[in-house]
PDB file of C-alpha atoms in Angstrom:
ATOM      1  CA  UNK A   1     112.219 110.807 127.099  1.00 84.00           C
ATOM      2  CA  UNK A   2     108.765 110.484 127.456  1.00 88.00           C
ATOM      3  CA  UNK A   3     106.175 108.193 125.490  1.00 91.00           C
ATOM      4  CA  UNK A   4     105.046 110.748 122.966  1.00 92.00           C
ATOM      5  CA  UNK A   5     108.757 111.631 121.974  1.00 93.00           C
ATOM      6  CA  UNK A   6     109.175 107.560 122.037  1.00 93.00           C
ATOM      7  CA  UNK A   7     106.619 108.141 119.572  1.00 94.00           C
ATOM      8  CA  UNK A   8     108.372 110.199 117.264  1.00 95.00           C
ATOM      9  CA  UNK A   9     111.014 108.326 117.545  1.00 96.00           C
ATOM     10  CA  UNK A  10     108.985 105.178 116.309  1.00 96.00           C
ATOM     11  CA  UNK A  11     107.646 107.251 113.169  1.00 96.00           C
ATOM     12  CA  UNK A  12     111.253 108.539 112.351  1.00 96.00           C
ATOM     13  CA  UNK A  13     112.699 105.013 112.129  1.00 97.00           C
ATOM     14  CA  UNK A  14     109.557 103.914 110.408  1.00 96.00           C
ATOM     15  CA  UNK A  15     110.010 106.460 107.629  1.00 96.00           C
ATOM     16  CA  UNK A  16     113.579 105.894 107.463  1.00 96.00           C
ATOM     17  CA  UNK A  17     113.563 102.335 106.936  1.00 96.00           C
ATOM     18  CA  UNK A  18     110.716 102.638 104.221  1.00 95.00           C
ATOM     19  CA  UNK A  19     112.818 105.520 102.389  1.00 95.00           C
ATOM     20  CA  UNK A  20     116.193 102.760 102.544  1.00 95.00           C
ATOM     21  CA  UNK A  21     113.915  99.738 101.318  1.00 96.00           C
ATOM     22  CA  UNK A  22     112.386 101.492  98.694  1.00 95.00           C
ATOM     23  CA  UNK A  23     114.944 104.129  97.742  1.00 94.00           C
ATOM     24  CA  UNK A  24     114.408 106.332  94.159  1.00 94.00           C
ATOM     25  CA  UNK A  25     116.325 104.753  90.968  1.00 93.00           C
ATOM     26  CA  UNK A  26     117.484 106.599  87.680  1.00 90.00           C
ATOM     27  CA  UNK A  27     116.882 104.797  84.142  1.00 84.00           C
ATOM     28  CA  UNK A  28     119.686 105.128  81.647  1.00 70.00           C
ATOM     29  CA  UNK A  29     119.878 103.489  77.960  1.00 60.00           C
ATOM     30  CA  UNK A  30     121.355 100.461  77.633  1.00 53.00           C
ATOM     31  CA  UNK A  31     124.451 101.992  76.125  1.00 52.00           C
ATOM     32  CA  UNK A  32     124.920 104.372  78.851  1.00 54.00           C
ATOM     33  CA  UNK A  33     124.105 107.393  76.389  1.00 59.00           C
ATOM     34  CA  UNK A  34     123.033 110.700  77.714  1.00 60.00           C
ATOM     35  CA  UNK A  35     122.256 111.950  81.206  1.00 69.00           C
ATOM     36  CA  UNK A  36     120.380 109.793  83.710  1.00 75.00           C
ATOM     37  CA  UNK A  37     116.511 110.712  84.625  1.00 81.00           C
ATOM     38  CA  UNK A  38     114.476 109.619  87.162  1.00 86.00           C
ATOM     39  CA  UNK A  39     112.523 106.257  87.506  1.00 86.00           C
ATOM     40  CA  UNK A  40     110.720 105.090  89.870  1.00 88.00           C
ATOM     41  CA  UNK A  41     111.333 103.644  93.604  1.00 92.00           C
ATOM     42  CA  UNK A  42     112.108 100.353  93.362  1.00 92.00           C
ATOM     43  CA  UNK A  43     112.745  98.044  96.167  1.00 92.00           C
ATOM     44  CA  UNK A  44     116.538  98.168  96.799  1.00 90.00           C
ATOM     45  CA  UNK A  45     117.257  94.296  96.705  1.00 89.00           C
ATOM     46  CA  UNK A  46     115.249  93.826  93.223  1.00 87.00           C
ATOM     47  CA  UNK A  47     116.213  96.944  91.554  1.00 85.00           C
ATOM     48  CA  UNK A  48     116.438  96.593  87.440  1.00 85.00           C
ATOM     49  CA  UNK A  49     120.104  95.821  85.662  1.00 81.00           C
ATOM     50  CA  UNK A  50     120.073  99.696  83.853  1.00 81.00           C
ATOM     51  CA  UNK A  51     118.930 101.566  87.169  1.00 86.00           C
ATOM     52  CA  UNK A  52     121.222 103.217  89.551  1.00 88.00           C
ATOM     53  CA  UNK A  53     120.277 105.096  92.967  1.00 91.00           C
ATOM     54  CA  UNK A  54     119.476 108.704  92.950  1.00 91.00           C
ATOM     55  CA  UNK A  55     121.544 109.424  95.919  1.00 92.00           C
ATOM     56  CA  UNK A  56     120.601 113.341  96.551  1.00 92.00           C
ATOM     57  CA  UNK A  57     116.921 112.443  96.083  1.00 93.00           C
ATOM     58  CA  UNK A  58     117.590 109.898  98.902  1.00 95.00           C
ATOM     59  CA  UNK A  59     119.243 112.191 100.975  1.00 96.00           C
ATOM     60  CA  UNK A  60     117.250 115.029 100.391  1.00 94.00           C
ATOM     61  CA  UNK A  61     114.086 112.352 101.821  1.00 94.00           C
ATOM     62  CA  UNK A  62     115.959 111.325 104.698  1.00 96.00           C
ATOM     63  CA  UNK A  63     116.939 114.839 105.536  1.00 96.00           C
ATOM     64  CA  UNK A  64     113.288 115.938 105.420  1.00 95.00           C
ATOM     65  CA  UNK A  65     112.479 113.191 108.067  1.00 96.00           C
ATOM     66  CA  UNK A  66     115.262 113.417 110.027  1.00 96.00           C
ATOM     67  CA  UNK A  67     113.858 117.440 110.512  1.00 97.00           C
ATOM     68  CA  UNK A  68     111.031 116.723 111.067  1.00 96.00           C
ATOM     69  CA  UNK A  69     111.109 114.114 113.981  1.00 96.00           C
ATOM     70  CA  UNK A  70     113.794 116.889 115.766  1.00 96.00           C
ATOM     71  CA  UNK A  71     111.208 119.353 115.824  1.00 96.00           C
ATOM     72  CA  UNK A  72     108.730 116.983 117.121  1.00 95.00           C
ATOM     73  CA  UNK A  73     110.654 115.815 119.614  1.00 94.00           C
ATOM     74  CA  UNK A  74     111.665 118.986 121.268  1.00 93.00           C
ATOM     75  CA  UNK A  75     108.239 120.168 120.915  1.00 93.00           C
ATOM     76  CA  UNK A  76     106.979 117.264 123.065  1.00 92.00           C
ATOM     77  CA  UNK A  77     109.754 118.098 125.647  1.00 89.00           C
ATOM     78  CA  UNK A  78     108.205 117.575 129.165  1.00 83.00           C
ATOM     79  CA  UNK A  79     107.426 120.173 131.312  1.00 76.00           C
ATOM     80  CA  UNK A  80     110.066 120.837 134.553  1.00 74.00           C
ATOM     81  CA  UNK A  81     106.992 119.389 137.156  1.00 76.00           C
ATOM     82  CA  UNK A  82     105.460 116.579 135.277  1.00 76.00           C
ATOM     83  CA  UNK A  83     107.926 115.348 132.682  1.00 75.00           C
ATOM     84  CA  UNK A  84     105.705 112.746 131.476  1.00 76.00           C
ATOM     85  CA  UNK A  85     103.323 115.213 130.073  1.00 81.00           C
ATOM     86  CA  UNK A  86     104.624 117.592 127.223  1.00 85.00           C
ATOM     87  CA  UNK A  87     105.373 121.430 127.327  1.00 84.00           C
ATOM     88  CA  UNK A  88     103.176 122.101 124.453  1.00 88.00           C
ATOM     89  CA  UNK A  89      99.676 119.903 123.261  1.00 91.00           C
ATOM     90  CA  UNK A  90     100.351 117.187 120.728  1.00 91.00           C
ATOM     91  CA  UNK A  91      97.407 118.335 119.007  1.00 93.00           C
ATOM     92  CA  UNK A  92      99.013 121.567 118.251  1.00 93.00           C
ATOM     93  CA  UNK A  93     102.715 120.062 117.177  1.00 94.00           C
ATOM     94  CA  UNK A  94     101.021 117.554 114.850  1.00 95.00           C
ATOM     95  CA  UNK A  95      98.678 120.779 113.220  1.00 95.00           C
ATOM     96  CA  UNK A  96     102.003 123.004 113.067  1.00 96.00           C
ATOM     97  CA  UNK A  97     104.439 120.108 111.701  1.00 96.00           C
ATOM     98  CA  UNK A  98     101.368 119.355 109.247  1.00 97.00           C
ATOM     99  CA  UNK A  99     101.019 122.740 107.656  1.00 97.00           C
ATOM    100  CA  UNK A 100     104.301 123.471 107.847  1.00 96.00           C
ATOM    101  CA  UNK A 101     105.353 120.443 105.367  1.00 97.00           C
ATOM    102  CA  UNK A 102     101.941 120.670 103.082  1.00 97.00           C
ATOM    103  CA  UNK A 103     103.189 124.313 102.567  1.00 96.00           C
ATOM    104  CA  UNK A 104     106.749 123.257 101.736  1.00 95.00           C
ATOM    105  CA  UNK A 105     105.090 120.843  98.949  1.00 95.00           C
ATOM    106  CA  UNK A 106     103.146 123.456  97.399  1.00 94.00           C
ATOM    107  CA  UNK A 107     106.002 125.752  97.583  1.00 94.00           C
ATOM    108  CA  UNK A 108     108.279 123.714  95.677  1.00 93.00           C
ATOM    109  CA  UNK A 109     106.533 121.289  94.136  1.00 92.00           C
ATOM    110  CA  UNK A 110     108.275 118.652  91.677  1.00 91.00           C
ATOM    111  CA  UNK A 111     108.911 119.751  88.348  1.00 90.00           C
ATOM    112  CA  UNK A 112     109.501 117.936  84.777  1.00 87.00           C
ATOM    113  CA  UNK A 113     110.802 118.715  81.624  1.00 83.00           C
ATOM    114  CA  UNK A 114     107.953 119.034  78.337  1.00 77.00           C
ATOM    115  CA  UNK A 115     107.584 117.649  76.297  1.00 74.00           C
ATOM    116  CA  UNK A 116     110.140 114.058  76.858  1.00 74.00           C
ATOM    117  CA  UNK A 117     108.414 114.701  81.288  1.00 78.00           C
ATOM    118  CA  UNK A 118     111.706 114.289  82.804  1.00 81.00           C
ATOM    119  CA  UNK A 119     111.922 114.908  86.465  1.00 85.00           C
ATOM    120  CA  UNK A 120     113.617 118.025  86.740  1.00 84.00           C
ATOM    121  CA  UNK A 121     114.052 118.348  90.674  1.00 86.00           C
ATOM    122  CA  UNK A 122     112.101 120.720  93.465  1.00 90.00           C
ATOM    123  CA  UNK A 123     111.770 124.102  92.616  1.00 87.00           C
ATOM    124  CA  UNK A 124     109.970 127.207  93.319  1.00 89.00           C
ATOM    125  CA  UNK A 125     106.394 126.859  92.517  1.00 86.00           C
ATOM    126  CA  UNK A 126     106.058 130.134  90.646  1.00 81.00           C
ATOM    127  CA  UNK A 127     109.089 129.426  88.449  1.00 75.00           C
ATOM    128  CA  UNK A 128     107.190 127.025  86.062  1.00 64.00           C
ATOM    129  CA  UNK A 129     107.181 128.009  82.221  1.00 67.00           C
ATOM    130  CA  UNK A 130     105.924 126.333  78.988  1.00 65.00           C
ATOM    131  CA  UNK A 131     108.887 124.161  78.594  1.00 72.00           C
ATOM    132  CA  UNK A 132     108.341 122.734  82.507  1.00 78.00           C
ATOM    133  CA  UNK A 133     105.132 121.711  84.111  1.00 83.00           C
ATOM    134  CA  UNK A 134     104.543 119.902  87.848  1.00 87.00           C
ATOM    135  CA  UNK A 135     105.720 116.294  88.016  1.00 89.00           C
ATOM    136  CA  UNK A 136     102.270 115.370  89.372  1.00 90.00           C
ATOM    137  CA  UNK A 137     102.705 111.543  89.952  1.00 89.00           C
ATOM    138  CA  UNK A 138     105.513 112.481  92.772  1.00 92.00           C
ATOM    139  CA  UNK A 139     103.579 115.478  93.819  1.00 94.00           C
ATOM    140  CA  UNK A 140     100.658 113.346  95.011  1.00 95.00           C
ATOM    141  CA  UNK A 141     103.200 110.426  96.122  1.00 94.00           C
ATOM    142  CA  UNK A 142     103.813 113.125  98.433  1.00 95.00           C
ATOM    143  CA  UNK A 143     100.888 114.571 100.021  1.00 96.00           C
ATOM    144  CA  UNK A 144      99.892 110.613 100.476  1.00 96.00           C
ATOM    145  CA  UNK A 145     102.788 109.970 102.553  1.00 95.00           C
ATOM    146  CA  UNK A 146     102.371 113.075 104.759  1.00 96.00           C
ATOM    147  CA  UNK A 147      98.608 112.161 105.030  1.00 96.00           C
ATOM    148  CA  UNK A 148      99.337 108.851 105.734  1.00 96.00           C
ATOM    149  CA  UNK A 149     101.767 109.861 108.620  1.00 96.00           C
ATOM    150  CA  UNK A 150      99.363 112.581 109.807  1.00 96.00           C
ATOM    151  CA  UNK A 151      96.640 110.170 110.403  1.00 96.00           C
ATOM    152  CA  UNK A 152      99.409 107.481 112.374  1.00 96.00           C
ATOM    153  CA  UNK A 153     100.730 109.844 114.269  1.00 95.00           C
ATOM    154  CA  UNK A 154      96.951 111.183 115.356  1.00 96.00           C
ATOM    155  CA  UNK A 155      96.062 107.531 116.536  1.00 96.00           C
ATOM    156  CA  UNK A 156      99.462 106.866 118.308  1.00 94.00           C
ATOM    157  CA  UNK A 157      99.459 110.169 120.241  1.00 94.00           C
ATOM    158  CA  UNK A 158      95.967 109.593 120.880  1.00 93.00           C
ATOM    159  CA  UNK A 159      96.416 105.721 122.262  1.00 93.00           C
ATOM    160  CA  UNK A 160      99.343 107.480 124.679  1.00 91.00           C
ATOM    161  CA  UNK A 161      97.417 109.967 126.105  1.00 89.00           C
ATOM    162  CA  UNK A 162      94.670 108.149 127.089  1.00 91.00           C
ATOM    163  CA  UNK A 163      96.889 105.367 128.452  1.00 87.00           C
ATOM    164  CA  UNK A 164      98.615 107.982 130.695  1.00 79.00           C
ATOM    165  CA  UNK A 165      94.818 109.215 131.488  1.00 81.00           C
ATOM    166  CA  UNK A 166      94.184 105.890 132.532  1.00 83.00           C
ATOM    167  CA  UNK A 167      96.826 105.085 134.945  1.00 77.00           C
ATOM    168  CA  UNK A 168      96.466 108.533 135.896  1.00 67.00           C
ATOM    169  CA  UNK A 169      92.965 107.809 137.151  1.00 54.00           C
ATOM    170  CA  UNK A 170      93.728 103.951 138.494  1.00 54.00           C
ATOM    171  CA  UNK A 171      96.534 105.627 141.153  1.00 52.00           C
ATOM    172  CA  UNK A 172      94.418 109.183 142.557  1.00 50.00           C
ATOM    173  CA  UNK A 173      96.985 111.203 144.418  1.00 49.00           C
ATOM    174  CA  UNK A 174      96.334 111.989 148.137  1.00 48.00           C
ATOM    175  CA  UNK A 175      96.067 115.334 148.412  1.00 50.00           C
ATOM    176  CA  UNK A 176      99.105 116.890 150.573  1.00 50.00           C
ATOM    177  CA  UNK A 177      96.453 119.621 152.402  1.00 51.00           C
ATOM    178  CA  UNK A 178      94.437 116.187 153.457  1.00 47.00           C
ATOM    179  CA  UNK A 179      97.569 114.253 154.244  1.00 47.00           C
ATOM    180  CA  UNK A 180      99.306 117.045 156.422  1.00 51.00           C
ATOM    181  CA  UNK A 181      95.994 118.094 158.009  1.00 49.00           C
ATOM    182  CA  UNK A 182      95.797 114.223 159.703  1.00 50.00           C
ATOM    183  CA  UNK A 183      99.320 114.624 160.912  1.00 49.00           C
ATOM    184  CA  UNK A 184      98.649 117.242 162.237  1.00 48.00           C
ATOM    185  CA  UNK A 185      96.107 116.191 164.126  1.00 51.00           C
ATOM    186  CA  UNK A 186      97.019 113.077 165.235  1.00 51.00           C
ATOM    187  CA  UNK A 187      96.621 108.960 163.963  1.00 49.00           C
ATOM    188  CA  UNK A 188      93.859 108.840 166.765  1.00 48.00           C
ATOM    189  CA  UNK A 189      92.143 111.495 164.710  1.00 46.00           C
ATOM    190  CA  UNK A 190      91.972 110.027 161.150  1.00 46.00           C
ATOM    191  CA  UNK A 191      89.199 109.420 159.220  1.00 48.00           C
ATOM    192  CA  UNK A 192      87.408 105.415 159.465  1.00 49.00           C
ATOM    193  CA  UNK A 193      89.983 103.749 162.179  1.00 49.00           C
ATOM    194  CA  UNK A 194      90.580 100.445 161.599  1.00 51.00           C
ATOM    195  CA  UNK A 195      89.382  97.817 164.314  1.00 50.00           C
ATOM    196  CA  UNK A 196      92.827  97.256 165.771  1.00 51.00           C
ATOM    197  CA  UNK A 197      92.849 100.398 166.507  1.00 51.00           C
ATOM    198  CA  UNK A 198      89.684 100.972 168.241  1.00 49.00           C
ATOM    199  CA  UNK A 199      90.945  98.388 170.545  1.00 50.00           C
ATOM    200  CA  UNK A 200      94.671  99.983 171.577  1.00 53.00           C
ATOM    201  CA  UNK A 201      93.253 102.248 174.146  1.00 55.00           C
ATOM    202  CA  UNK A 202      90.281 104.510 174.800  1.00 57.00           C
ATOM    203  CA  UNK A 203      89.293 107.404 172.856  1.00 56.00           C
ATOM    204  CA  UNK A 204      90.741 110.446 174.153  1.00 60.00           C
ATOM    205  CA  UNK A 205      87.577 112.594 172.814  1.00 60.00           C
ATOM    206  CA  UNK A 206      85.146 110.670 174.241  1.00 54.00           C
ATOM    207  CA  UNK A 207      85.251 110.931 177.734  1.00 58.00           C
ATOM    208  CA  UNK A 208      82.227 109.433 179.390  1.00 57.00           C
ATOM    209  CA  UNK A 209      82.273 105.220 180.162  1.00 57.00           C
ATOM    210  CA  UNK A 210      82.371 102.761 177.273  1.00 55.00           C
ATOM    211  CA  UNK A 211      78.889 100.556 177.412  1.00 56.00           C
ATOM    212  CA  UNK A 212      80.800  97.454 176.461  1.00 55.00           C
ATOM    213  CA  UNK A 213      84.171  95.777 177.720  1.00 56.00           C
ATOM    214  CA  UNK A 214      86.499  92.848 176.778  1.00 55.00           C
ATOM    215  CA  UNK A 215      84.189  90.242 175.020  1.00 57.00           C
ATOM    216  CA  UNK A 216      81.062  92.085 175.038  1.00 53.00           C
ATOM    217  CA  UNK A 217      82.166  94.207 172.712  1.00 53.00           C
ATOM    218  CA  UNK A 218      82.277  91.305 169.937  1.00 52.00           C
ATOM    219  CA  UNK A 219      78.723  90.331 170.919  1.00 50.00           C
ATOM    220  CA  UNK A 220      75.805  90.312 168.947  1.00 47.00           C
ATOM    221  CA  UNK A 221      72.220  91.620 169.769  1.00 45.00           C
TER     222      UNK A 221
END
């Protein structure tokens, strides 16, 4: 697992623990008479006395988000050679998983029933009549939250790829063509020897006398 499907998994609990602590209610009469209809989301430990849960709204939410952090995350899959970074651009699976839900919204919007503006359920978007119009309070509820995840999930993928860029940069790589071109040619060969050494032996590709010896070498002129 790498830090942008850590991520996802961040946003998926996120969402899931806002869809349990606010969870969708139906309002009946006080004498129980007639169908149910939907309310509102209340919070779940100060729900009202004549509400009860819409459970297959609730499911149908946490469905939707459990989907949608599955696709993510096997989208950000790491490649085989660097599985820190993922297969595909996060810019990309953010754009796709984007679109993909604000065309499911449009598709099938929420609808109500005219003229008492019940909350029908999610249907087709072309299947509206005179007696049935959009529910447009849940409708926007809607493209808020997927904005509102959008835009968290831009700056958290963001703030991870620059903090792999980062300690990318602080640890360079040696290059293996530099590294096996030294062996090759020996630790007397390398690049800037250290002083100690300088002072194991003579250098082999120098061949002519050295100008100082023993302590003269350490003085100063």
């Amino acid at each position: 697992m790498n830090k942008f499907q850590l991520t996802v998994l961040i946003a998926a609990l996120a969402n899931l623990a806002l869809q349990l602590f606010f969870p969708p209610f139906d309002s009946q009469s006080l004498w129980r008479m007639g169908p149910a209809s939907f309310d509102a989301f209340y919070p779940a430990f100060d729900a009202p006395a004549t509400a009860t849960l819409n459970s297959g709204l609730l499911y149908l939410e946490i469905f939707t988000a459990l989907i949608n952090a599955v696709l993510a995350w096997l989208l950000l899959q790491g490649a085989p050679q660097e599985p820190s970074r993922p297969r595909v651009r996060w810019q990309n699976v953010l754009q796709w998983l984007v679109i993909a839900n604000l065309l499911l919204i449009l598709l099938f919007p929420p609808f109500e029933s005219r003229p008492d503006r019940v909350f029908e359920g999610f249907k087709f978007a072309l299947s509206g009549s005179v007696q049935r119009g959009i529910f447009l309070p849940f409708l926007f509820l809607e493209l808020l939250l997927l904005a509102l995840n959008a835009a968290a999930l831009w700056l958290a993928f963001g703030l991870v790829a620059r903090w792999d860029e980062a300690s990318g940069a602080e640890s360079p790589a040696v290059p293996e063509s530099l590294a096996e071109a030294g062996m090759a040619r020996g630790p007397d060969s390398r690049i800037g020897r250290s002083d100690h050494d300088r002072r194991q032996g003579r250098d082999p590709n120098f061949g002519g006398p050295e100008r100082r010896r023993g302590i003269e070498r350490r003085k100063q002129f």
